[in-house]
mmCIF file of C-alpha atoms in Angstrom:
data_model
loop_
_atom_site.group_PDB
_atom_site.id
_atom_site.type_symbol
_atom_site.label_atom_id
_atom_site.label_comp_id
_atom_site.label_asym_id
_atom_site.label_seq_id
_atom_site.Cartn_x
_atom_site.Cartn_y
_atom_site.Cartn_z
ATOM 1 C CA MET A 1 20.414 31.915 -22.786
ATOM 2 C CA LYS A 2 17.384 33.373 -20.992
ATOM 3 C CA LYS A 3 17.678 35.256 -17.689
ATOM 4 C CA ILE A 4 14.948 35.870 -15.110
ATOM 5 C CA ARG A 5 15.462 37.946 -11.975
ATOM 6 C CA VAL A 6 13.803 37.035 -8.683
ATOM 7 C CA GLU A 7 13.554 40.376 -6.883
ATOM 8 C CA LEU A 8 13.918 39.957 -3.114
ATOM 9 C CA ALA A 9 16.049 42.938 -2.057
ATOM 10 C CA GLU A 10 19.362 41.610 -0.678
ATOM 11 C CA ARG A 11 18.212 38.030 -1.367
ATOM 12 C CA SER A 12 17.605 38.625 -5.085
ATOM 13 C CA TYR A 13 19.044 36.137 -7.557
ATOM 14 C CA ASP A 14 19.013 35.142 -11.210
ATOM 15 C CA ILE A 15 17.605 32.137 -13.022
ATOM 16 C CA PHE A 16 19.479 31.243 -16.203
ATOM 17 C CA ILE A 17 17.899 28.936 -18.791
ATOM 18 C CA GLY A 18 19.788 27.579 -21.774
ATOM 19 C CA SER A 19 21.357 24.586 -23.499
ATOM 20 C CA ASN A 20 24.720 22.892 -22.872
ATOM 21 C CA MET A 21 25.441 25.044 -19.810
ATOM 22 C CA LEU A 22 26.722 22.480 -17.321
ATOM 23 C CA ASP A 23 30.353 22.819 -18.359
ATOM 24 C CA GLY A 24 30.118 26.524 -17.492
ATOM 25 C CA THR A 25 28.967 25.943 -13.896
ATOM 26 C CA GLY A 26 32.414 26.503 -12.374
ATOM 27 C CA ALA A 27 33.114 29.707 -14.284
ATOM 28 C CA LYS A 28 29.754 31.135 -13.196
ATOM 29 C CA LEU A 29 30.241 30.227 -9.535
ATOM 30 C CA SER A 30 33.729 31.714 -9.484
ATOM 31 C CA LEU A 31 32.011 35.131 -9.612
ATOM 32 C CA PHE A 32 30.223 34.602 -6.276
ATOM 33 C CA GLY A 33 33.152 34.935 -3.862
ATOM 34 C CA LEU A 34 32.664 31.505 -2.332
ATOM 35 C CA SER A 35 35.234 29.636 -0.290
ATOM 36 C CA PRO A 36 37.250 27.219 -2.462
ATOM 37 C CA LYS A 37 35.860 24.357 -0.371
ATOM 38 C CA ILE A 38 32.397 23.471 -1.675
ATOM 39 C CA ALA A 39 30.176 20.376 -1.872
ATOM 40 C CA LEU A 40 28.031 18.913 -4.612
ATOM 41 C CA ILE A 41 24.997 16.871 -3.551
ATOM 42 C CA SER A 42 23.409 14.469 -6.016
ATOM 43 C CA ASN A 43 22.027 10.946 -6.407
ATOM 44 C CA PRO A 44 23.674 7.990 -8.194
ATOM 45 C CA THR A 45 21.504 8.237 -11.322
ATOM 46 C CA VAL A 46 22.066 11.941 -11.973
ATOM 47 C CA PHE A 47 25.710 11.902 -10.929
ATOM 48 C CA ALA A 48 26.440 9.084 -13.383
ATOM 49 C CA LEU A 49 25.026 11.243 -16.176
ATOM 50 C CA TYR A 50 26.283 14.721 -15.326
ATOM 51 C CA GLY A 51 28.511 14.521 -12.262
ATOM 52 C CA GLU A 52 31.801 14.275 -14.110
ATOM 53 C CA LEU A 53 30.966 17.248 -16.347
ATOM 54 C CA VAL A 54 29.904 19.517 -13.472
ATOM 55 C CA ALA A 55 32.700 18.366 -11.143
ATOM 56 C CA GLY A 56 35.274 18.928 -13.867
ATOM 57 C CA SER A 57 33.968 22.421 -14.462
ATOM 58 C CA LEU A 58 34.151 23.263 -10.748
ATOM 59 C CA LYS A 59 37.654 21.880 -10.318
ATOM 60 C CA LYS A 60 38.819 23.735 -13.419
ATOM 61 C CA ALA A 61 37.554 26.952 -11.800
ATOM 62 C CA GLY A 62 39.744 26.257 -8.752
ATOM 63 C CA PHE A 63 37.211 24.815 -6.333
ATOM 64 C CA ASP A 64 38.119 22.116 -3.809
ATOM 65 C CA LEU A 65 35.078 19.963 -4.482
ATOM 66 C CA HIS A 66 33.593 17.271 -2.245
ATOM 67 C CA THR A 67 30.726 15.099 -3.430
ATOM 68 C CA VAL A 68 27.879 13.707 -1.327
ATOM 69 C CA ILE A 69 25.695 11.051 -2.958
ATOM 70 C CA ILE A 70 22.339 10.172 -1.400
ATOM 71 C CA PRO A 71 19.892 7.459 -2.546
ATOM 72 C CA ASP A 72 17.416 8.257 -5.297
ATOM 73 C CA GLY A 73 13.772 8.651 -4.283
ATOM 74 C CA GLU A 74 11.283 10.751 -2.308
ATOM 75 C CA GLU A 75 11.378 8.228 0.545
ATOM 76 C CA TYR A 76 14.987 9.277 1.217
ATOM 77 C CA LYS A 77 14.141 12.945 1.685
ATOM 78 C CA ASP A 78 14.227 12.686 5.466
ATOM 79 C CA LEU A 79 16.201 13.574 8.579
ATOM 80 C CA ARG A 80 18.321 10.431 8.363
ATOM 81 C CA GLN A 81 19.790 11.585 5.071
ATOM 82 C CA MET A 82 20.172 15.092 6.495
ATOM 83 C CA GLN A 83 22.347 13.635 9.250
ATOM 84 C CA ASN A 84 24.528 11.915 6.628
ATOM 85 C CA ILE A 85 24.938 15.187 4.748
ATOM 86 C CA TYR A 86 25.880 17.108 7.916
ATOM 87 C CA ASP A 87 28.410 14.391 8.765
ATOM 88 C CA GLU A 88 30.122 14.780 5.391
ATOM 89 C CA LEU A 89 30.145 18.582 5.468
ATOM 90 C CA LEU A 90 31.741 18.581 8.917
ATOM 91 C CA LYS A 91 34.276 15.899 8.014
ATOM 92 C CA GLN A 92 35.362 17.938 4.999
ATOM 93 C CA LYS A 93 35.459 21.138 7.100
ATOM 94 C CA LEU A 94 33.226 23.268 4.936
ATOM 95 C CA ASP A 95 33.050 26.791 6.368
ATOM 96 C CA ARG A 96 30.538 29.644 6.406
ATOM 97 C CA SER A 97 31.757 30.900 3.026
ATOM 98 C CA SER A 98 31.312 27.507 1.412
ATOM 99 C CA GLY A 99 28.472 26.630 -0.916
ATOM 100 C CA LEU A 100 26.324 23.584 -1.611
ATOM 101 C CA ILE A 101 25.395 22.682 -5.175
ATOM 102 C CA ALA A 102 22.199 20.710 -5.753
ATOM 103 C CA LEU A 103 22.577 18.594 -8.911
ATOM 104 C CA GLY A 104 19.372 16.661 -9.469
ATOM 105 C CA GLY A 105 15.606 16.829 -9.209
ATOM 106 C CA GLY A 106 13.236 18.144 -6.572
ATOM 107 C CA VAL A 107 14.352 15.780 -3.802
ATOM 108 C CA ILE A 108 17.998 16.801 -4.204
ATOM 109 C CA GLY A 109 17.070 20.473 -4.448
ATOM 110 C CA ASP A 110 14.886 20.409 -1.338
ATOM 111 C CA ILE A 111 17.297 18.495 0.864
ATOM 112 C CA THR A 112 20.344 20.484 -0.313
ATOM 113 C CA GLY A 113 18.543 23.760 0.303
ATOM 114 C CA PHE A 114 17.586 22.630 3.792
ATOM 115 C CA ALA A 115 21.166 21.551 4.515
ATOM 116 C CA ALA A 116 22.481 24.906 3.265
ATOM 117 C CA SER A 117 19.986 26.849 5.375
ATOM 118 C CA THR A 118 20.923 25.046 8.595
ATOM 119 C CA TYR A 119 24.631 24.220 8.273
ATOM 120 C CA MET A 120 26.518 26.827 10.342
ATOM 121 C CA ARG A 121 23.221 28.787 10.425
ATOM 122 C CA GLY A 122 23.200 29.231 6.675
ATOM 123 C CA ILE A 123 25.564 28.973 3.710
ATOM 124 C CA SER A 124 25.130 29.529 -0.022
ATOM 125 C CA CYS A 125 23.056 27.167 -2.133
ATOM 126 C CA ILE A 126 23.200 26.845 -5.908
ATOM 127 C CA GLN A 127 20.431 24.969 -7.682
ATOM 128 C CA VAL A 128 21.302 22.995 -10.831
ATOM 129 C CA PRO A 129 17.971 21.223 -11.522
ATOM 130 C CA THR A 130 17.981 18.318 -13.948
ATOM 131 C CA THR A 131 14.259 17.383 -14.028
ATOM 132 C CA LEU A 132 11.423 19.404 -15.514
ATOM 133 C CA LEU A 133 9.606 19.550 -12.188
ATOM 134 C CA ALA A 134 12.670 20.984 -10.459
ATOM 135 C CA GLN A 135 13.368 23.404 -13.309
ATOM 136 C CA VAL A 136 9.882 24.923 -13.328
ATOM 137 C CA ASP A 137 9.055 24.750 -9.646
ATOM 138 C CA SER A 138 11.074 23.390 -6.742
ATOM 139 C CA SER A 139 14.428 25.016 -7.575
ATOM 140 C CA VAL A 140 12.855 28.498 -7.538
ATOM 141 C CA GLY A 141 11.400 30.304 -4.545
ATOM 142 C CA GLY A 142 13.457 29.188 -1.569
ATOM 143 C CA LYS A 143 11.221 26.529 -0.028
ATOM 144 C CA THR A 144 13.394 23.778 1.406
ATOM 145 C CA GLY A 145 12.553 20.780 3.522
ATOM 146 C CA VAL A 146 12.349 17.106 4.277
ATOM 147 C CA ASN A 147 9.450 14.746 4.830
ATOM 148 C CA HIS A 148 8.119 13.200 8.011
ATOM 149 C CA ARG A 149 6.265 9.884 7.939
ATOM 150 C CA LEU A 150 3.097 11.785 8.919
ATOM 151 C CA GLY A 151 3.395 14.522 6.330
ATOM 152 C CA LYS A 152 5.295 15.829 3.333
ATOM 153 C CA ASN A 153 7.710 18.754 3.748
ATOM 154 C CA MET A 154 6.696 19.209 7.386
ATOM 155 C CA ILE A 155 10.268 20.096 8.417
ATOM 156 C CA GLY A 156 11.873 22.907 6.467
ATOM 157 C CA THR A 157 12.912 26.514 6.003
ATOM 158 C CA PHE A 158 12.735 29.395 3.566
ATOM 159 C CA TRP A 159 16.241 29.818 2.114
ATOM 160 C CA GLN A 160 16.735 31.450 -1.254
ATOM 161 C CA PRO A 161 19.411 30.108 -3.606
ATOM 162 C CA ARG A 162 22.244 32.296 -4.870
ATOM 163 C CA LEU A 163 21.674 31.052 -8.407
ATOM 164 C CA VAL A 164 19.413 28.727 -10.420
ATOM 165 C CA TRP A 165 21.280 27.245 -13.419
ATOM 166 C CA ILE A 166 18.940 25.390 -15.807
ATOM 167 C CA ASP A 167 20.272 23.319 -18.701
ATOM 168 C CA VAL A 168 17.337 22.019 -20.760
ATOM 169 C CA GLU A 169 19.570 19.378 -22.371
ATOM 170 C CA THR A 170 19.245 17.315 -19.165
ATOM 171 C CA LEU A 171 15.602 16.660 -20.065
ATOM 172 C CA LYS A 172 16.713 14.411 -22.921
ATOM 173 C CA SER A 173 17.876 11.791 -20.415
ATOM 174 C CA LEU A 174 14.740 12.078 -18.290
ATOM 175 C CA PRO A 175 12.421 9.030 -18.146
ATOM 176 C CA LYS A 176 9.053 9.820 -19.716
ATOM 177 C CA ARG A 177 7.255 9.384 -16.413
ATOM 178 C CA GLU A 178 9.470 12.054 -14.806
ATOM 179 C CA LEU A 179 8.883 14.408 -17.724
ATOM 180 C CA LEU A 180 5.116 14.023 -17.419
ATOM 181 C CA ALA A 181 5.275 14.584 -13.664
ATOM 182 C CA GLY A 182 7.043 17.889 -14.303
ATOM 183 C CA LEU A 183 4.379 18.909 -16.793
ATOM 184 C CA ALA A 184 1.808 18.684 -13.992
ATOM 185 C CA GLU A 185 3.431 21.718 -12.369
ATOM 186 C CA VAL A 186 3.469 23.579 -15.708
ATOM 187 C CA ILE A 187 -0.265 22.875 -16.071
ATOM 188 C CA LYS A 188 -0.696 24.230 -12.543
ATOM 189 C CA TYR A 189 0.799 27.577 -13.568
ATOM 190 C CA GLY A 190 -1.658 27.782 -16.429
ATOM 191 C CA VAL A 191 -4.626 27.171 -14.137
ATOM 192 C CA ILE A 192 -3.594 29.560 -11.374
ATOM 193 C CA TYR A 193 -2.123 32.442 -13.363
ATOM 194 C CA ASP A 194 -1.922 32.223 -17.141
ATOM 195 C CA GLY A 195 -4.695 30.999 -19.409
ATOM 196 C CA ALA A 196 -2.421 31.534 -22.429
ATOM 197 C CA LEU A 197 0.112 29.044 -21.058
ATOM 198 C CA PHE A 198 -2.704 26.544 -20.493
ATOM 199 C CA ALA A 199 -3.867 27.018 -24.090
ATOM 200 C CA PHE A 200 -0.280 26.612 -25.340
ATOM 201 C CA LEU A 201 -0.096 23.243 -23.603
ATOM 202 C CA GLU A 202 -3.400 22.237 -25.178
ATOM 203 C CA SER A 203 -2.324 23.111 -28.726
ATOM 204 C CA ASN A 204 1.360 22.099 -28.580
ATOM 205 C CA ARG A 205 1.205 18.679 -26.950
ATOM 206 C CA GLU A 206 3.308 16.887 -29.578
ATOM 207 C CA LYS A 207 6.026 19.542 -29.529
ATOM 208 C CA VAL A 208 6.188 19.554 -25.733
ATOM 209 C CA LEU A 209 6.323 15.773 -25.435
ATOM 210 C CA GLY A 210 8.846 15.655 -28.273
ATOM 211 C CA LEU A 211 11.082 18.098 -26.368
ATOM 212 C CA ASP A 212 11.013 20.634 -29.172
ATOM 213 C CA ASN A 213 13.580 23.191 -28.004
ATOM 214 C CA GLU A 214 11.450 26.269 -28.637
ATOM 215 C CA ALA A 215 8.381 24.789 -26.920
ATOM 216 C CA ILE A 216 10.350 23.519 -23.910
ATOM 217 C CA MET A 217 12.224 26.804 -23.477
ATOM 218 C CA HIS A 218 8.892 28.631 -23.606
ATOM 219 C CA ILE A 219 7.135 26.590 -20.928
ATOM 220 C CA ILE A 220 10.148 26.607 -18.588
ATOM 221 C CA LYS A 221 10.744 30.341 -19.005
ATOM 222 C CA ARG A 222 7.063 31.203 -18.548
ATOM 223 C CA SER A 223 6.731 28.954 -15.491
ATOM 224 C CA CYS A 224 9.812 30.534 -13.893
ATOM 225 C CA GLU A 225 8.535 34.027 -14.725
ATOM 226 C CA ILE A 226 5.232 33.282 -13.003
ATOM 227 C CA LYS A 227 6.850 31.823 -9.916
ATOM 228 C CA ALA A 228 9.396 34.669 -9.739
ATOM 229 C CA ALA A 229 6.603 37.239 -9.935
ATOM 230 C CA ILE A 230 4.624 35.550 -7.163
ATOM 231 C CA VAL A 231 7.602 34.929 -4.864
ATOM 232 C CA SER A 232 8.868 38.506 -5.333
ATOM 233 C CA LYS A 233 5.548 39.778 -3.983
ATOM 234 C CA ASP A 234 5.167 37.200 -1.192
ATOM 235 C CA GLU A 235 8.362 35.411 -0.216
ATOM 236 C CA ARG A 236 7.066 33.556 2.846
ATOM 237 C CA GLU A 237 3.526 32.679 1.788
ATOM 238 C CA ALA A 238 1.636 35.300 3.756
ATOM 239 C CA GLY A 239 -0.944 35.617 0.986
ATOM 240 C CA LEU A 240 -0.512 35.465 -2.794
ATOM 241 C CA ARG A 241 2.152 32.736 -2.783
ATOM 242 C CA ALA A 242 -0.410 30.295 -1.393
ATOM 243 C CA ILE A 243 -1.927 29.984 -4.889
ATOM 244 C CA LEU A 244 1.145 27.914 -5.824
ATOM 245 C CA ASN A 245 -0.337 25.202 -3.596
ATOM 246 C CA TYR A 246 -3.121 24.432 -6.063
ATOM 247 C CA GLY A 247 -3.431 20.642 -6.203
ATOM 248 C CA HIS A 248 -1.062 20.209 -3.283
ATOM 249 C CA THR A 249 -3.482 19.853 -0.353
ATOM 250 C CA ILE A 250 -4.857 16.605 -1.766
ATOM 251 C CA GLY A 251 -1.658 15.820 -3.700
ATOM 252 C CA HIS A 252 0.575 15.850 -0.622
ATOM 253 C CA ALA A 253 -1.931 13.679 1.235
ATOM 254 C CA VAL A 254 -1.885 11.149 -1.622
ATOM 255 C CA GLU A 255 1.918 11.000 -1.431
ATOM 256 C CA THR A 256 1.887 10.644 2.343
ATOM 257 C CA VAL A 257 -0.687 7.850 2.643
ATOM 258 C CA THR A 258 1.093 5.862 -0.065
ATOM 259 C CA GLY A 259 4.447 6.126 1.701
ATOM 260 C CA TYR A 260 6.102 8.412 -0.893
ATOM 261 C CA THR A 261 6.780 5.380 -3.096
ATOM 262 C CA ARG A 262 3.699 4.932 -5.300
ATOM 263 C CA TYR A 263 3.380 8.350 -6.908
ATOM 264 C CA LEU A 264 5.859 10.943 -8.097
ATOM 265 C CA HIS A 265 5.194 14.407 -6.695
ATOM 266 C CA GLY A 266 3.787 15.697 -9.977
ATOM 267 C CA GLU A 267 1.452 12.722 -10.216
ATOM 268 C CA GLY A 268 0.066 13.444 -6.751
ATOM 269 C CA VAL A 269 -0.392 17.097 -7.718
ATOM 270 C CA ALA A 270 -2.183 16.072 -10.930
ATOM 271 C CA ILE A 271 -4.701 14.047 -8.924
ATOM 272 C CA GLY A 272 -5.050 16.944 -6.500
ATOM 273 C CA MET A 273 -5.635 19.476 -9.276
ATOM 274 C CA TYR A 274 -8.562 17.598 -10.736
ATOM 275 C CA LEU A 275 -10.156 16.706 -7.399
ATOM 276 C CA GLU A 276 -9.756 20.261 -6.104
ATOM 277 C CA ALA A 277 -11.260 21.595 -9.329
ATOM 278 C CA ARG A 278 -14.181 19.227 -8.784
ATOM 279 C CA LEU A 279 -14.510 20.533 -5.215
ATOM 280 C CA SER A 280 -14.627 24.047 -6.661
ATOM 281 C CA GLN A 281 -17.502 22.998 -8.916
ATOM 282 C CA MET A 282 -19.349 21.462 -5.951
ATOM 283 C CA LEU A 283 -19.010 24.764 -4.101
ATOM 284 C CA ASP A 284 -20.389 26.624 -7.167
ATOM 285 C CA LEU A 285 -17.102 28.450 -7.739
ATOM 286 C CA ALA A 286 -16.310 26.914 -11.136
ATOM 287 C CA ASP A 287 -18.482 25.584 -13.929
ATOM 288 C CA LYS A 288 -18.314 22.056 -15.250
ATOM 289 C CA ASP A 289 -16.685 23.026 -18.563
ATOM 290 C CA GLN A 290 -13.655 24.523 -16.776
ATOM 291 C CA VAL A 291 -13.263 21.417 -14.614
ATOM 292 C CA LEU A 292 -13.491 19.079 -17.598
ATOM 293 C CA ARG A 293 -10.950 21.194 -19.487
ATOM 294 C CA ILE A 294 -8.465 20.683 -16.640
ATOM 295 C CA LYS A 295 -9.120 16.943 -16.583
ATOM 296 C CA SER A 296 -8.848 16.719 -20.365
ATOM 297 C CA LEU A 297 -5.411 18.370 -20.371
ATOM 298 C CA LEU A 298 -4.143 16.148 -17.548
ATOM 299 C CA ASP A 299 -5.426 13.066 -19.391
ATOM 300 C CA SER A 300 -3.876 14.170 -22.697
ATOM 301 C CA TYR A 301 -0.434 14.271 -21.052
ATOM 302 C CA GLY A 302 -0.876 10.846 -19.503
ATOM 303 C CA LEU A 303 -1.214 12.124 -15.944
ATOM 304 C CA PRO A 304 -3.490 10.540 -13.317
ATOM 305 C CA SER A 305 -6.558 12.461 -12.232
ATOM 306 C CA GLU A 306 -8.680 10.039 -10.190
ATOM 307 C CA LEU A 307 -7.967 8.332 -6.897
ATOM 308 C CA PRO A 308 -7.581 4.567 -7.106
ATOM 309 C CA ASP A 309 -10.141 2.578 -5.133
ATOM 310 C CA ASP A 310 -7.586 1.157 -2.701
ATOM 311 C CA ILE A 311 -6.670 4.531 -1.157
ATOM 312 C CA ASP A 312 -8.628 4.940 2.064
ATOM 313 C CA LYS A 313 -10.520 8.241 2.041
ATOM 314 C CA ASP A 314 -10.472 8.557 5.863
ATOM 315 C CA SER A 315 -6.679 8.243 5.891
ATOM 316 C CA LEU A 316 -6.498 10.853 3.156
ATOM 317 C CA LEU A 317 -8.647 13.303 5.117
ATOM 318 C CA LEU A 318 -6.602 12.725 8.269
ATOM 319 C CA SER A 319 -3.421 13.466 6.349
ATOM 320 C CA MET A 320 -4.945 16.676 4.976
ATOM 321 C CA GLN A 321 -5.847 17.764 8.501
ATOM 322 C CA LEU A 322 -2.194 17.358 9.508
ATOM 323 C CA ASP A 323 -1.033 19.421 6.518
ATOM 324 C CA LYS A 324 0.885 22.586 7.384
ATOM 325 C CA LYS A 325 -1.593 24.622 5.303
ATOM 326 C CA THR A 326 -4.397 23.690 7.728
ATOM 327 C CA VAL A 327 -5.179 26.410 10.294
ATOM 328 C CA ALA A 328 -7.182 25.752 13.487
ATOM 329 C CA GLY A 329 -8.379 22.467 12.040
ATOM 330 C CA LYS A 330 -9.812 24.110 8.917
ATOM 331 C CA LEU A 331 -8.701 22.733 5.572
ATOM 332 C CA LYS A 332 -7.409 25.315 3.097
ATOM 333 C CA PHE A 333 -7.664 24.771 -0.641
ATOM 334 C CA VAL A 334 -6.711 26.719 -3.737
ATOM 335 C CA LEU A 335 -9.761 26.408 -5.954
ATOM 336 C CA PRO A 336 -9.991 27.412 -9.627
ATOM 337 C CA GLU A 337 -12.775 29.752 -10.668
ATOM 338 C CA LYS A 338 -11.702 29.608 -14.306
ATOM 339 C CA ILE A 339 -8.531 28.814 -16.229
ATOM 340 C CA GLY A 340 -6.029 31.481 -15.159
ATOM 341 C CA LYS A 341 -7.799 32.498 -11.944
ATOM 342 C CA VAL A 342 -8.050 30.822 -8.536
ATOM 343 C CA ARG A 343 -9.146 31.703 -5.025
ATOM 344 C CA ILE A 344 -7.999 30.582 -1.598
ATOM 345 C CA GLU A 345 -10.831 28.859 0.254
ATOM 346 C CA LYS A 346 -10.486 28.354 4.002
ATOM 347 C CA GLY A 347 -12.740 25.934 5.802
ATOM 348 C CA ALA A 348 -14.226 23.973 2.906
ATOM 349 C CA PRO A 349 -16.982 21.693 4.309
ATOM 350 C CA GLU A 350 -15.650 18.208 5.045
ATOM 351 C CA GLU A 351 -18.734 16.674 3.442
ATOM 352 C CA ALA A 352 -17.947 18.408 0.137
ATOM 353 C CA VAL A 353 -14.284 17.449 0.351
ATOM 354 C CA ARG A 354 -15.196 13.823 0.973
ATOM 355 C CA GLU A 355 -17.612 13.850 -1.956
ATOM 356 C CA SER A 356 -14.931 15.311 -4.262
ATOM 357 C CA LEU A 357 -12.725 12.302 -3.493
ATOM 358 C CA GLN A 358 -15.270 9.843 -4.850
ATOM 359 C CA LYS A 359 -15.196 8.693 -8.447
#
């Protein structure tokens, strides 16, 4: 088992990464001094696979467990589902010492974290991510939130988990498309912070896609180490943490204009990474070889990189202007200068942005 510490003073917590850990969830949580009354939030797909194992572990540890199941899909990460969760927590009389356990992917993690941060002004949240994307990104760092029809993650809070409990065995049940979407975020870490991780992905494609244990443990551990290092220095995105948004300005807009149903989050980010790299080249910040290397890696893992013709570019730009990263009407992008190094660019010319969206 690997352990990574996210250092945030009194909000510090550990990330554990290993195999066949789910049956130890209850024993681990029994060390946290939580109220016996806790809730597990999941979706039907994940709960059918792992719910019984995790629930059994929690009950064995003496917890009075209540389960809340919400529909599967990004389109359900909204305030209507939040209301359903609040209703259940109140009906079951969870108290301020209770905890919420997020068993699932990024949608479950985000909505559970938001519920934990707002229920009774904040209770404990434990992240048990079951998708690669959640394991390497959304379960770590304390960003929580739900979507609005006009923008992704526009309603949310910063609320750090008490624990992140990653069992890589869950990836074996993951549909290939979900696995690839998670790899988009791993590629992101290589571009923004670690050229060696990027090169590892280039030279170990078959092992990664084949879920070779050593390769998977390496990319998850390294991704979590990078995010922990960044979040420990900038918890609330006052500066450095913004580099984690590489690919997300365009990526979130792609998700929004397609109604959160056409693309998985990682697929939107993949498109955003290439188009934002191309914008960087247009602004003479990156050379063509670096941009093509990013596209080549995305293509090799079966991820999208171009916008389809039927997405309206004006709608995309409007969505970007409504993004929470936009300040005083100026679009903000994270643009690669080379593999392993990026810069934050405020106020990129709209003409250049529009040109980067064209095939």
